[in-house]
Coordinates of C-alpha atoms and ligand atoms in Angstrom, one line a residue:
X1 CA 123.9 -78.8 24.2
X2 CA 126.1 -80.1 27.1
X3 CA 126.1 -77.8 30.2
X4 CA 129.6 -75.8 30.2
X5 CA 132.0 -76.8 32.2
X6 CA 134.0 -74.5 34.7
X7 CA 137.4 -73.6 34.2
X8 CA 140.4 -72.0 35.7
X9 CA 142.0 -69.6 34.2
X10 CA 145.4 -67.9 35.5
X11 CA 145.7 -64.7 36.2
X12 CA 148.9 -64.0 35.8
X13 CA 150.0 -65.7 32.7
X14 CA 146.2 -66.7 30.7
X15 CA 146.7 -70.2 30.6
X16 CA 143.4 -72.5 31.2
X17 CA 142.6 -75.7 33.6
X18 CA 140.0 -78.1 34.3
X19 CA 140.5 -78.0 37.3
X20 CA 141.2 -75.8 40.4
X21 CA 145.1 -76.1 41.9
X22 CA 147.0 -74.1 44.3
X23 CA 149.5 -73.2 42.0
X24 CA 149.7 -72.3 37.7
X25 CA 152.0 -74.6 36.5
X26 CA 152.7 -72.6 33.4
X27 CA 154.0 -69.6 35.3
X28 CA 154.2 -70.9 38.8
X29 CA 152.2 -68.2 40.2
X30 CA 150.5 -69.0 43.4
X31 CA 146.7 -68.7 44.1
X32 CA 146.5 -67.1 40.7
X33 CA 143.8 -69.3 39.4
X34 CA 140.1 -67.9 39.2
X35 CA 137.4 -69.9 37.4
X36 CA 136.0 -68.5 34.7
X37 CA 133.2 -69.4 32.3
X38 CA 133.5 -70.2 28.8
X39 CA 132.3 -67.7 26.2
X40 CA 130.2 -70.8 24.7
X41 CA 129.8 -74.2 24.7
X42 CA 132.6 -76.7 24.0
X43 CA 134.6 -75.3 21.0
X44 CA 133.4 -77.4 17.8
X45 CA 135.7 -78.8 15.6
X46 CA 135.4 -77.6 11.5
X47 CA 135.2 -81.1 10.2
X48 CA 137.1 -82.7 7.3
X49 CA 135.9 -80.0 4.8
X50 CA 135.7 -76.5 4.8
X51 CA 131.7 -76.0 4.9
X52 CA 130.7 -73.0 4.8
X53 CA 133.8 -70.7 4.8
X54 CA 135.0 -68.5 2.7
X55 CA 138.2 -68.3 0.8
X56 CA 140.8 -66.1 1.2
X57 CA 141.2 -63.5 -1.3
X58 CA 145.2 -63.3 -1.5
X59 CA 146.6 -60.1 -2.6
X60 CA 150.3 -59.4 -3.5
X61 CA 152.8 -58.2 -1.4
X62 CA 152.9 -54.8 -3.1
X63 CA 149.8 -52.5 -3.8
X64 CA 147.9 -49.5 -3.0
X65 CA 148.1 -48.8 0.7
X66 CA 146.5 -46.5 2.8
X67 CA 148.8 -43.9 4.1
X68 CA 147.2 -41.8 6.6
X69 CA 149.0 -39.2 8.7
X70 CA 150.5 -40.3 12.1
X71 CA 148.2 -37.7 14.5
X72 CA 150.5 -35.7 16.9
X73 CA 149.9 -35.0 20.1
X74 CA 151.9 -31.8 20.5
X75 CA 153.7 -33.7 23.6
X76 CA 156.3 -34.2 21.6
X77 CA 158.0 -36.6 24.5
X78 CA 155.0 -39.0 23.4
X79 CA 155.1 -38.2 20.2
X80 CA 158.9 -40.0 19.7
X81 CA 158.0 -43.0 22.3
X82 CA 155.3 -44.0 19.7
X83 CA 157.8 -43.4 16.8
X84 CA 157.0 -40.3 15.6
X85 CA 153.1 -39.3 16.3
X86 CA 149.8 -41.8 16.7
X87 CA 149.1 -44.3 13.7
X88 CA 145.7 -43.9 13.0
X89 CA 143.7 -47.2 14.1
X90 CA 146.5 -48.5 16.1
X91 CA 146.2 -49.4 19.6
X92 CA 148.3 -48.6 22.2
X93 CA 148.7 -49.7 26.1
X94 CA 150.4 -48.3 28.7
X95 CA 150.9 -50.3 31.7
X96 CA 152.3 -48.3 34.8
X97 CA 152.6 -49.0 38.8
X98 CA 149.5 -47.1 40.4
X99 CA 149.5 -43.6 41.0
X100 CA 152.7 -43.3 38.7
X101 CA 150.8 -41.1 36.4
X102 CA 149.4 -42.9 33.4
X103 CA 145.8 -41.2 33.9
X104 CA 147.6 -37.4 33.9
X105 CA 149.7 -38.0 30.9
X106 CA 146.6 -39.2 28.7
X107 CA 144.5 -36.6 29.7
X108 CA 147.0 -34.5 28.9
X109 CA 147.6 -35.9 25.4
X110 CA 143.7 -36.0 24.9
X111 CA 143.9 -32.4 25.6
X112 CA 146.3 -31.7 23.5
X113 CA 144.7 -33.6 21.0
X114 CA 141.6 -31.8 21.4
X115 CA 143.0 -28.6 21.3
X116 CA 144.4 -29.1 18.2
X117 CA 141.2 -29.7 16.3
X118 CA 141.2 -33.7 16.7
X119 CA 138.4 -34.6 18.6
X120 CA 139.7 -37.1 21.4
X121 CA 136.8 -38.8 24.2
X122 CA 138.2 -39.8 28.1
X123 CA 136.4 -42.9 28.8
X124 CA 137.3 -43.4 32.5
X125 CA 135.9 -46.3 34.2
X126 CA 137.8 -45.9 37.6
X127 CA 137.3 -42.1 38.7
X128 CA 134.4 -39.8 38.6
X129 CA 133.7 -37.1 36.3
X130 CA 134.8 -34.6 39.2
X131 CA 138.1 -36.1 39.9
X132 CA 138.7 -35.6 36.2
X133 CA 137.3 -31.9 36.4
X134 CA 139.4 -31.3 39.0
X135 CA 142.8 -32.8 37.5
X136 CA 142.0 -30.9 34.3
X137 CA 142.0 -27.5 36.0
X138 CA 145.1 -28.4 37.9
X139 CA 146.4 -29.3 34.8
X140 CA 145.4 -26.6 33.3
X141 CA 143.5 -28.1 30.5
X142 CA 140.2 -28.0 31.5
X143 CA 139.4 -25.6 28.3
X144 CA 140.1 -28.0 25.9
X145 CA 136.8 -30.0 24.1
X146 CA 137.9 -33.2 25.1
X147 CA 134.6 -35.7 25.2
X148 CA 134.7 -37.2 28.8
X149 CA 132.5 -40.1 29.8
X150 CA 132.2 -42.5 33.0
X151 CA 131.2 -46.0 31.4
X152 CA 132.4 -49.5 32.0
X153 CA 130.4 -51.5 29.4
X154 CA 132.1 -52.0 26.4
X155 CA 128.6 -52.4 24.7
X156 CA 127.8 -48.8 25.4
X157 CA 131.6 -48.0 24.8
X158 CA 131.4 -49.3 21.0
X159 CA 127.6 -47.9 20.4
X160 CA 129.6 -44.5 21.1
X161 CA 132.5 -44.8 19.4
X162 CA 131.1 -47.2 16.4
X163 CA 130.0 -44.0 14.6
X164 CA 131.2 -42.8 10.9
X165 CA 133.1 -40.2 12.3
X166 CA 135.0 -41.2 15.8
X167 CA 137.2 -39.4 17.7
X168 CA 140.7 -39.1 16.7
X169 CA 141.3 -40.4 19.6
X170 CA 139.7 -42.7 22.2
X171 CA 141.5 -43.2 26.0
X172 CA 140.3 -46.4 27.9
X173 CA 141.4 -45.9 31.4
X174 CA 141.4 -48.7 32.6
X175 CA 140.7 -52.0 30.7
X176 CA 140.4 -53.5 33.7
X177 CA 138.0 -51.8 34.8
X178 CA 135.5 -52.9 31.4
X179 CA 133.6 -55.4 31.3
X180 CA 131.7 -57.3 28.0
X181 CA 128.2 -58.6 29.2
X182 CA 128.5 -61.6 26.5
X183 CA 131.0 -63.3 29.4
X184 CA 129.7 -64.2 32.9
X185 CA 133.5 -63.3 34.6
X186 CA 134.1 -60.6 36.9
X187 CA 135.7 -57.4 35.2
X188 CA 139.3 -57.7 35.6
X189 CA 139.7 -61.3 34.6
X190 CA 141.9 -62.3 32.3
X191 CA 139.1 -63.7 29.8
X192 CA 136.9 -60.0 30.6
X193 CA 140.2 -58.3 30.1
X194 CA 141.1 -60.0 27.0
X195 CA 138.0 -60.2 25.6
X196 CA 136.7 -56.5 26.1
X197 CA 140.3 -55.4 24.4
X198 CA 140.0 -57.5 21.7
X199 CA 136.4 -55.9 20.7
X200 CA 137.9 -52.4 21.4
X201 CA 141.0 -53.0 19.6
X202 CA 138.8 -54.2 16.4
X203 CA 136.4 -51.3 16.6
X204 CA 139.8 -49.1 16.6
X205 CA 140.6 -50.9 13.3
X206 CA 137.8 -50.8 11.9
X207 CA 137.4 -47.2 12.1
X208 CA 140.5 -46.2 12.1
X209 CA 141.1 -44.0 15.4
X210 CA 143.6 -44.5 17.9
X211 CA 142.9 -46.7 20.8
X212 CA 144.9 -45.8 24.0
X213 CA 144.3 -48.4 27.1
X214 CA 145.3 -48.4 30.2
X215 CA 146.7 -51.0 31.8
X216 CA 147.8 -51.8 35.5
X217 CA 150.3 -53.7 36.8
X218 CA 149.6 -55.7 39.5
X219 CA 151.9 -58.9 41.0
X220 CA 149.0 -60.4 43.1
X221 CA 145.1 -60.1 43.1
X222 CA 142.2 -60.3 40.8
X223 CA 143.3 -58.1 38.2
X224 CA 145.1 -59.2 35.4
X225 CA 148.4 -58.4 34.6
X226 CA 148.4 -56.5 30.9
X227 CA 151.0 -59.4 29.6
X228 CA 147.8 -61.2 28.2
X229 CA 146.8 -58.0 26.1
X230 CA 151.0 -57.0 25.1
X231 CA 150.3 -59.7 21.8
X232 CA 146.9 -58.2 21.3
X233 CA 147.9 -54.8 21.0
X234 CA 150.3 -52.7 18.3
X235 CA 152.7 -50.5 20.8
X236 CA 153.3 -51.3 24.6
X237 CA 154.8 -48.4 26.6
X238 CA 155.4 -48.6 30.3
X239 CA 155.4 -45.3 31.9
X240 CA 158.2 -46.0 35.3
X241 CA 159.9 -44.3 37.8
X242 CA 161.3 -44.5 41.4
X243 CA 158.8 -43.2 43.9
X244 CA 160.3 -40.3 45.6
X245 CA 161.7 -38.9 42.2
X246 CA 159.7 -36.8 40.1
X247 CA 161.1 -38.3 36.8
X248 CA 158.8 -40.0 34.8
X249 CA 160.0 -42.5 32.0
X250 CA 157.8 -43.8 29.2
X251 CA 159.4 -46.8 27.6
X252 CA 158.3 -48.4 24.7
X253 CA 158.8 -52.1 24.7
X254 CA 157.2 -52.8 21.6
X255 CA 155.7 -50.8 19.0
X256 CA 154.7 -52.3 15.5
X257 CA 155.2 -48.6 14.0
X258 CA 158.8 -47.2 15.2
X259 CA 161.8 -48.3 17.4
X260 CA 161.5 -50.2 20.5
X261 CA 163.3 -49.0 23.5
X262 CA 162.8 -45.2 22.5
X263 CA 162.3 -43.5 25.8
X264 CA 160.5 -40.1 27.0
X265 CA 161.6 -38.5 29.9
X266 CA 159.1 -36.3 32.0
X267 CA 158.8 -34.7 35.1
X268 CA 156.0 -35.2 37.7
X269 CA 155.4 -31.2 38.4
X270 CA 152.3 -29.5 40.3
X271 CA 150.8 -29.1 37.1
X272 CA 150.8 -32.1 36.1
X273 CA 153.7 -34.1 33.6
X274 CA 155.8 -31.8 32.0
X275 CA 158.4 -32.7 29.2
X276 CA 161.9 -32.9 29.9
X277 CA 163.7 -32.4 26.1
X278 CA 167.3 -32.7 27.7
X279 CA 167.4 -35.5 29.9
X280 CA 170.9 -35.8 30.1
X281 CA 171.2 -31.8 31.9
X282 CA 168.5 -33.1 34.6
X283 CA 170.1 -36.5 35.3
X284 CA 173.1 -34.7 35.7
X285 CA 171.4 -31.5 37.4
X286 CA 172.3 -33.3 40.8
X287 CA 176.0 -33.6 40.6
X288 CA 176.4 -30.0 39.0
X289 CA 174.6 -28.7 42.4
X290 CA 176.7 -31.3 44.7
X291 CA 178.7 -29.3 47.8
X292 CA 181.4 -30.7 46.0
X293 CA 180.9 -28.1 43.1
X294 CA 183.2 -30.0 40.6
X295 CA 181.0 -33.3 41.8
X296 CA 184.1 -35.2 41.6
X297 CA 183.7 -37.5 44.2
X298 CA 185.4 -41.2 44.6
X299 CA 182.5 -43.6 43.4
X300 CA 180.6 -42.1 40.9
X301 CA 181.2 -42.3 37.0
X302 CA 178.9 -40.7 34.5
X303 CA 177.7 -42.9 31.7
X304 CA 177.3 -42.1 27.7
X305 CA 174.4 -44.1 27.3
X306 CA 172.0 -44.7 24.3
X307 CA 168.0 -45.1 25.3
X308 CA 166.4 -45.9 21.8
X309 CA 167.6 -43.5 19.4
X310 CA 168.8 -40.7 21.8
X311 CA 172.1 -40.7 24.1
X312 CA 171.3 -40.1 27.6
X313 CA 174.0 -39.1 30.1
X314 CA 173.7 -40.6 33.8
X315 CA 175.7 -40.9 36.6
X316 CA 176.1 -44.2 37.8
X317 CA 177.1 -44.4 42.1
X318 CA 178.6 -47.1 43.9
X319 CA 179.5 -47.8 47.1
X320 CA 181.9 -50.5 48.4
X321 CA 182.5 -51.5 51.8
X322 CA 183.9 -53.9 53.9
X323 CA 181.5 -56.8 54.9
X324 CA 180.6 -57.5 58.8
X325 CA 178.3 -60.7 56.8
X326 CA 179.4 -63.9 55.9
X327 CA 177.8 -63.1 52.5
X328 CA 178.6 -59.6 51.4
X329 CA 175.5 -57.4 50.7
X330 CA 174.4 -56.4 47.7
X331 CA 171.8 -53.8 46.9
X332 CA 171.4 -52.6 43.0
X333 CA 168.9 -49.9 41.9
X334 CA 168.8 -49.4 38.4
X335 CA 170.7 -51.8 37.0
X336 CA 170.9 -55.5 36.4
X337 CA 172.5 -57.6 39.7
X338 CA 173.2 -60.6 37.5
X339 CA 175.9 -57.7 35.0
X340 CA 176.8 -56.1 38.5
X341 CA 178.0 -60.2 39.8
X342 CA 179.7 -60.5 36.3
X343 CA 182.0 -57.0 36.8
X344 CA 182.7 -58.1 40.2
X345 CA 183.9 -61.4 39.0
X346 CA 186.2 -60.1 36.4
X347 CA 187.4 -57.5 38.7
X348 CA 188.6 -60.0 41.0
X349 CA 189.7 -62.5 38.9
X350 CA 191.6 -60.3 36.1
X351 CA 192.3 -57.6 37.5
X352 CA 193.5 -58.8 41.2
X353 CA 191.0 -56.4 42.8
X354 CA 189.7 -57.8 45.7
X355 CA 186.0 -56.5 45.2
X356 CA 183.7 -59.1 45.8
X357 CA 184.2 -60.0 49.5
X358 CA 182.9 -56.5 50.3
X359 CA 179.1 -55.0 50.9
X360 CA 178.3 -53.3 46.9
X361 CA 175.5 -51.1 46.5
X362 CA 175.1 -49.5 43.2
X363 CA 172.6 -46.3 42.1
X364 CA 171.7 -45.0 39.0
X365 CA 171.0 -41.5 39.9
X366 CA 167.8 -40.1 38.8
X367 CA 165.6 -43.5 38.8
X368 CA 166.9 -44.6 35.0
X369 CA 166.6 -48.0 34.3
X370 CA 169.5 -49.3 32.1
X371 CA 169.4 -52.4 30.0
X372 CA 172.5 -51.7 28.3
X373 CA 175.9 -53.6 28.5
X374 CA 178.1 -50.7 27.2
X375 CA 177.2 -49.3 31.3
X376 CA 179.8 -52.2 32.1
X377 CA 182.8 -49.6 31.8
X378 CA 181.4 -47.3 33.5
X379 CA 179.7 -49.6 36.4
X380 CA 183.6 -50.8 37.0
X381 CA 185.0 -47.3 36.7
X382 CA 182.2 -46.7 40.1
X383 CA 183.4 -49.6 41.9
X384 CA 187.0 -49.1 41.2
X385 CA 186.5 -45.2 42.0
X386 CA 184.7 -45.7 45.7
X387 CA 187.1 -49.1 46.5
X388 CA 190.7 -47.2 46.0
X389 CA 188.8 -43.5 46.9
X390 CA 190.0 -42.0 43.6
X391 CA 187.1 -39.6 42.0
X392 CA 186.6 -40.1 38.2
X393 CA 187.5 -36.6 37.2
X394 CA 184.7 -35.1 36.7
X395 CA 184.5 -34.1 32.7
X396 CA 184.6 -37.9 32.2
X397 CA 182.2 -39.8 30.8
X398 CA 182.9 -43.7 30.6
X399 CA 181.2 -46.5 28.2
X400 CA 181.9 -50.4 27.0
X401 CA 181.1 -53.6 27.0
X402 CA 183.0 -56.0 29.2
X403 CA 183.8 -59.8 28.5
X404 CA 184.2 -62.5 31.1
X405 CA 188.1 -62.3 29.5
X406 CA 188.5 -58.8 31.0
X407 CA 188.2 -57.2 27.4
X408 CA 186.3 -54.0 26.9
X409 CA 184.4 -54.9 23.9
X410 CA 183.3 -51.6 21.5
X411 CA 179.7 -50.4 21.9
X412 CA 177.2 -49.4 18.9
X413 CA 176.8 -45.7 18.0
X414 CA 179.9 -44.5 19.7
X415 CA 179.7 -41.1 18.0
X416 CA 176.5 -40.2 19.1
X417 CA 177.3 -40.9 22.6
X418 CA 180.7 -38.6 22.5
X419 CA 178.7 -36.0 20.5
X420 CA 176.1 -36.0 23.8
X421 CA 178.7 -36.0 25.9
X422 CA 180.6 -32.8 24.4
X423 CA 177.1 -31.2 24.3
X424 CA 176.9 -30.8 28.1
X425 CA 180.3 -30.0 28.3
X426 CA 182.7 -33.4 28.6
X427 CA 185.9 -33.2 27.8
X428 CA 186.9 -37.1 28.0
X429 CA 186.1 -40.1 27.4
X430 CA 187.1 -43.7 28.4
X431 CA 186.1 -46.0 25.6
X432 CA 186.6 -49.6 24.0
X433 CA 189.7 -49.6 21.5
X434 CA 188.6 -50.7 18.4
X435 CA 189.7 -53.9 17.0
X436 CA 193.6 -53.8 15.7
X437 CA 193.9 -52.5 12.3
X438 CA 190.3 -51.3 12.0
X439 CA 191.0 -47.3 13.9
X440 CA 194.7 -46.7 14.0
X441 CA 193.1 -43.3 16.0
X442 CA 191.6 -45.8 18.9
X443 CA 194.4 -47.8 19.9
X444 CA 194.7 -48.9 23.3
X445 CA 196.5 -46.6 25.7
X446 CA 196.8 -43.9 23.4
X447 CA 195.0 -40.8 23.9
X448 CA 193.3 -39.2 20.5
X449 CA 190.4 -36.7 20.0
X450 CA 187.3 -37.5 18.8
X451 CA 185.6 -35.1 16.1
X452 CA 183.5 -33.2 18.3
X453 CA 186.6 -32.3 20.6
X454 CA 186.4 -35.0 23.0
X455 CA 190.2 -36.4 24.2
X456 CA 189.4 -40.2 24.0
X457 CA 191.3 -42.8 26.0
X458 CA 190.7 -45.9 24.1
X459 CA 191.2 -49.6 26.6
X460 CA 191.4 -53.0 25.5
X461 CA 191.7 -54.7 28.8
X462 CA 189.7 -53.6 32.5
X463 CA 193.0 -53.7 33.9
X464 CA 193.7 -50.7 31.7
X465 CA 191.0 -49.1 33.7
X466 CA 191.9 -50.5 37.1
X467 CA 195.5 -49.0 36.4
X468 CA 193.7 -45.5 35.4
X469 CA 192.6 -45.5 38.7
X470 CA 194.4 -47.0 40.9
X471 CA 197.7 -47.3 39.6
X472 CA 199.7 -50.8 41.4
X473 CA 201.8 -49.1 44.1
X474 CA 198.7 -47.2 45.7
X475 CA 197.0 -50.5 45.5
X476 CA 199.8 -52.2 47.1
X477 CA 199.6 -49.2 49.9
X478 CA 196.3 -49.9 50.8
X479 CA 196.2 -53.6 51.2
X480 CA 193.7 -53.7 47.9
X481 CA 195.6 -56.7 46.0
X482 CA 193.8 -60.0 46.1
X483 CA 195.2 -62.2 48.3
X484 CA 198.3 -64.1 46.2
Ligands
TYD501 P1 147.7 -40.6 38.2 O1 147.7 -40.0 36.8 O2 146.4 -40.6 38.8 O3 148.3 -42.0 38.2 P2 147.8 -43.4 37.6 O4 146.7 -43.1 36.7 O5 149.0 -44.0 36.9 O6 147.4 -44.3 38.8 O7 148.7 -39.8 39.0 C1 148.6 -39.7 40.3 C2 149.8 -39.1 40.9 O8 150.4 -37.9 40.3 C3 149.4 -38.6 42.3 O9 150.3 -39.2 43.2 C4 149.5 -37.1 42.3 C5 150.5 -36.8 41.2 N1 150.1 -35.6 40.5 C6 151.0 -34.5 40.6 O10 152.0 -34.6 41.3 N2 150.7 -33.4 39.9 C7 149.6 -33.2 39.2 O11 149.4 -32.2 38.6 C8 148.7 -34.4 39.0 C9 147.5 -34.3 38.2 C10 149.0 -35.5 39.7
MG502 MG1 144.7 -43.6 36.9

């Protein structure tokens, strides 16, 4: 048998090379190569015929399937992210920044678990039985039967869990932190990562309980990124936040068993994660306690915004000021800078606002990441608010797409957002007009009420907005115009 040859595998992105270079050329990540050896020797081909296999036994489309229980966790935050409990023999990752809380929330769900007759086993490979000992009482948890172990072998992992009757549910925390003794790489490479995974995920599978691993999420160094394992796995949820704020968002960015994009909301307390059911109140929590009481200040605009299936409410700040630079500044936390260029384009060329030579910064308050284009409205309302000093009145809430021609363009699930928004206690909203002839109740510039009490003030053009706002002769008074 010929002697295997080295290879190189990235650790960023997976792919493999012959030889050693200073740069991937797949993913163009520096000093990301690490060799690796193979599993075996040189892969052999089949040959012309099949020898030896077997062949398939297709089965129709429609049969007899299985249809086991999803388990819940009784954190009902979790519970939703994953669509609507645990599948049985499903495996789920979640990747998270360090120290962002990925270990506390599945020893909490393990708890939970436990506590409610499921047996559920803590395999930690990073921290010591203590440390877990010790978070558990914090966490008040340390009652429940959950089976804890410190192992990084995945041998010994599946001659535990490889058993007729498994634990409802098994936490891997982390997978980088395993290591199968078939391969000669270090534990955290992307062939040790992928390769202990792959034998956990099957063992899940196969005996049908529910895999949770943890990933991390590093840019540089030797452990791999959890991309490689996102196509191995059946749900991926990335548990984020902003450092210095105590919320805690689980996203799920794919899930094979319910809707992607679903979010849970929690709150990083002293005892550990606790569920936030009404995001919208705590996002908002902020303004309602401003010094400003009515928290209607120039440059802030609250958003009806959809996260999966559930509206959230959020307050979106801007500030715009004049630039000292030759480029203006910008500085965008929470939202997308390339969208944020966009408005400002369209502000300035549509709508003769003069926006874009000044210094922007743009918040979302509470550490919310949106993806969503129907924050466009409400983004411009900010920046129009902070560059003429005219507050948003404060029982507004502002959504809608906005097109390079300066059109709002209507949103999805429209009612759902005003219903949020006359939950907490909204009394308007600025919203796209729907298309001529489709709504003669959302026409543009004329003011209607939406089912749920809401006075809605329809626009079909920013500049409808920018007049809202800053109507022309107060523009003209403070020198805002574009240059003509
Ligand atoms: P941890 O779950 O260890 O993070 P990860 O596994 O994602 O690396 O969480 C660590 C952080 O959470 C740490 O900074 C302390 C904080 N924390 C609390 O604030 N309250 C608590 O009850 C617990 C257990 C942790
Ligand atoms: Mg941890």
């Amino acid at each position: 048998m010929a002697k295997s040859q080295p290879r190189y595998a990235c650790q960023e992105c997976g792919s493999v090379y012959p030889k050693w270079a200073g740069r991937c050329e797949a993913c163009g990540a520096w000093n990301s190569l690490v060799e690796e050896l193979p599993r075996s020797g040189p892969p052999k081909s089949l040959g012309g015929s099949a020898r030896g296999g077997h062949a398939l036994d297709f089965v129709a489309l429609r049969g007899d399937s299985r249809q086991t229980a999803r388990h819940l966790t009784g954190i009902a935050e979790l519970d939703r992210v994953c669509g609507g409990g645990l599948v049985p023999g499903s495996a789920i990752l979640v990747g998270g920044d360090p120290g962002i809380g990925k270990s506390t929330l599945l020893l909490q769900a393990a708890a939970a678990v436990a506590a409610g007759g499921g047996a559920a086993a803590y395999i930690t490979g990073e921290e010591a039985i203590d440390q877990i000992r010790l978070r558990a009482q914090r966490l008040g948890v340390a009652d429940a039967p959950v089976r804890l172990a410190v192992a990084t072998s995945v041998r010994d992992i599946a001659a535990s869990l490889d058993v007729a009757n498994p634990p409802q549910l098994a936490v891997i925390d982390s997978i980088q932190t395993m290591y199968l003794d078939t391969l000669d790489s270090a534990p955290g490479t992307v062939s040790q990562v992928r390769g202990a995974a792959q034998e956990l995920i099957g063992l899940a599978k196969r005996r049908g309980f529910v895999l949770v691993l943890v990933g991390h999420v590093t840019k540089e160094g030797m452990i791999a990124g959890p991309r490689v394992l996102e196509h191995m796995v059946d749900t991926v949820l990335y548990f984020e936040g902003e450092r210095g704020h105590q919320f805690r968002i689980l996203r799920a960015v794919k899930n094979r068993y319910g809707a992607t994009d679903e979010i849970g909301v929690f709150e990083m307390s002293d005892r550990g994660l606790v569920e936030v059911p009404n995001p919208s109140a705590m996002f908002l929590a902020e303004r309602a306690d401003g010094e400003h009481g009515e928290g209607a200040v120039a440059g802030a605009a609250v958003f009806a915004g959809i996260e999966g299936t559930r509206p959230v409410l959020v307050e979106i700040q801007a500030l715009v000021a004049p630039s000292v630079l030759g480029t203006p500044r910008r500085a965008v936390v929470g939202w997308d800078a390339t969208r944020l260029a966009m408005i400002v384009a369209v502000l300035d060329a549509r709508c003769g606002l003069s926006v874009g030579a000044n210094d922007i910064y743009l918040n979302v308050a509470g550490g919310l990441r949106i993806g969503e284009p129907a924050a466009d409205l409400a983004v411009a309302a900010a920046l129009i608010s902070a560059m003429v000093e005219t507050p948003v009145p404060a029982d507004t809430v502002v959504f809608g797409e906005i097109g390079l021609s300066g059109r709002v363009r209507p949103v999805s699930h429209s009612d759902a957002r005003l219903k949020e928004a006359a939950k907490l206690g909204f009394t308007e909203a600025w919203l796209p007009a729907r298309p001529q002839g489709r709504d003669s109740g959302r026409q543009p510039g004329r003011a209607a009420r939406s089912g749920d009490g809401i006075a809605t003030m329809p626009m079909a053009y920013l500049s409808e907005l920018v007049e809202r706002l800053a109507p022309a002769e107060r523009r003209r008074t403070r020198h805002l115009a574009a240059a003509p």
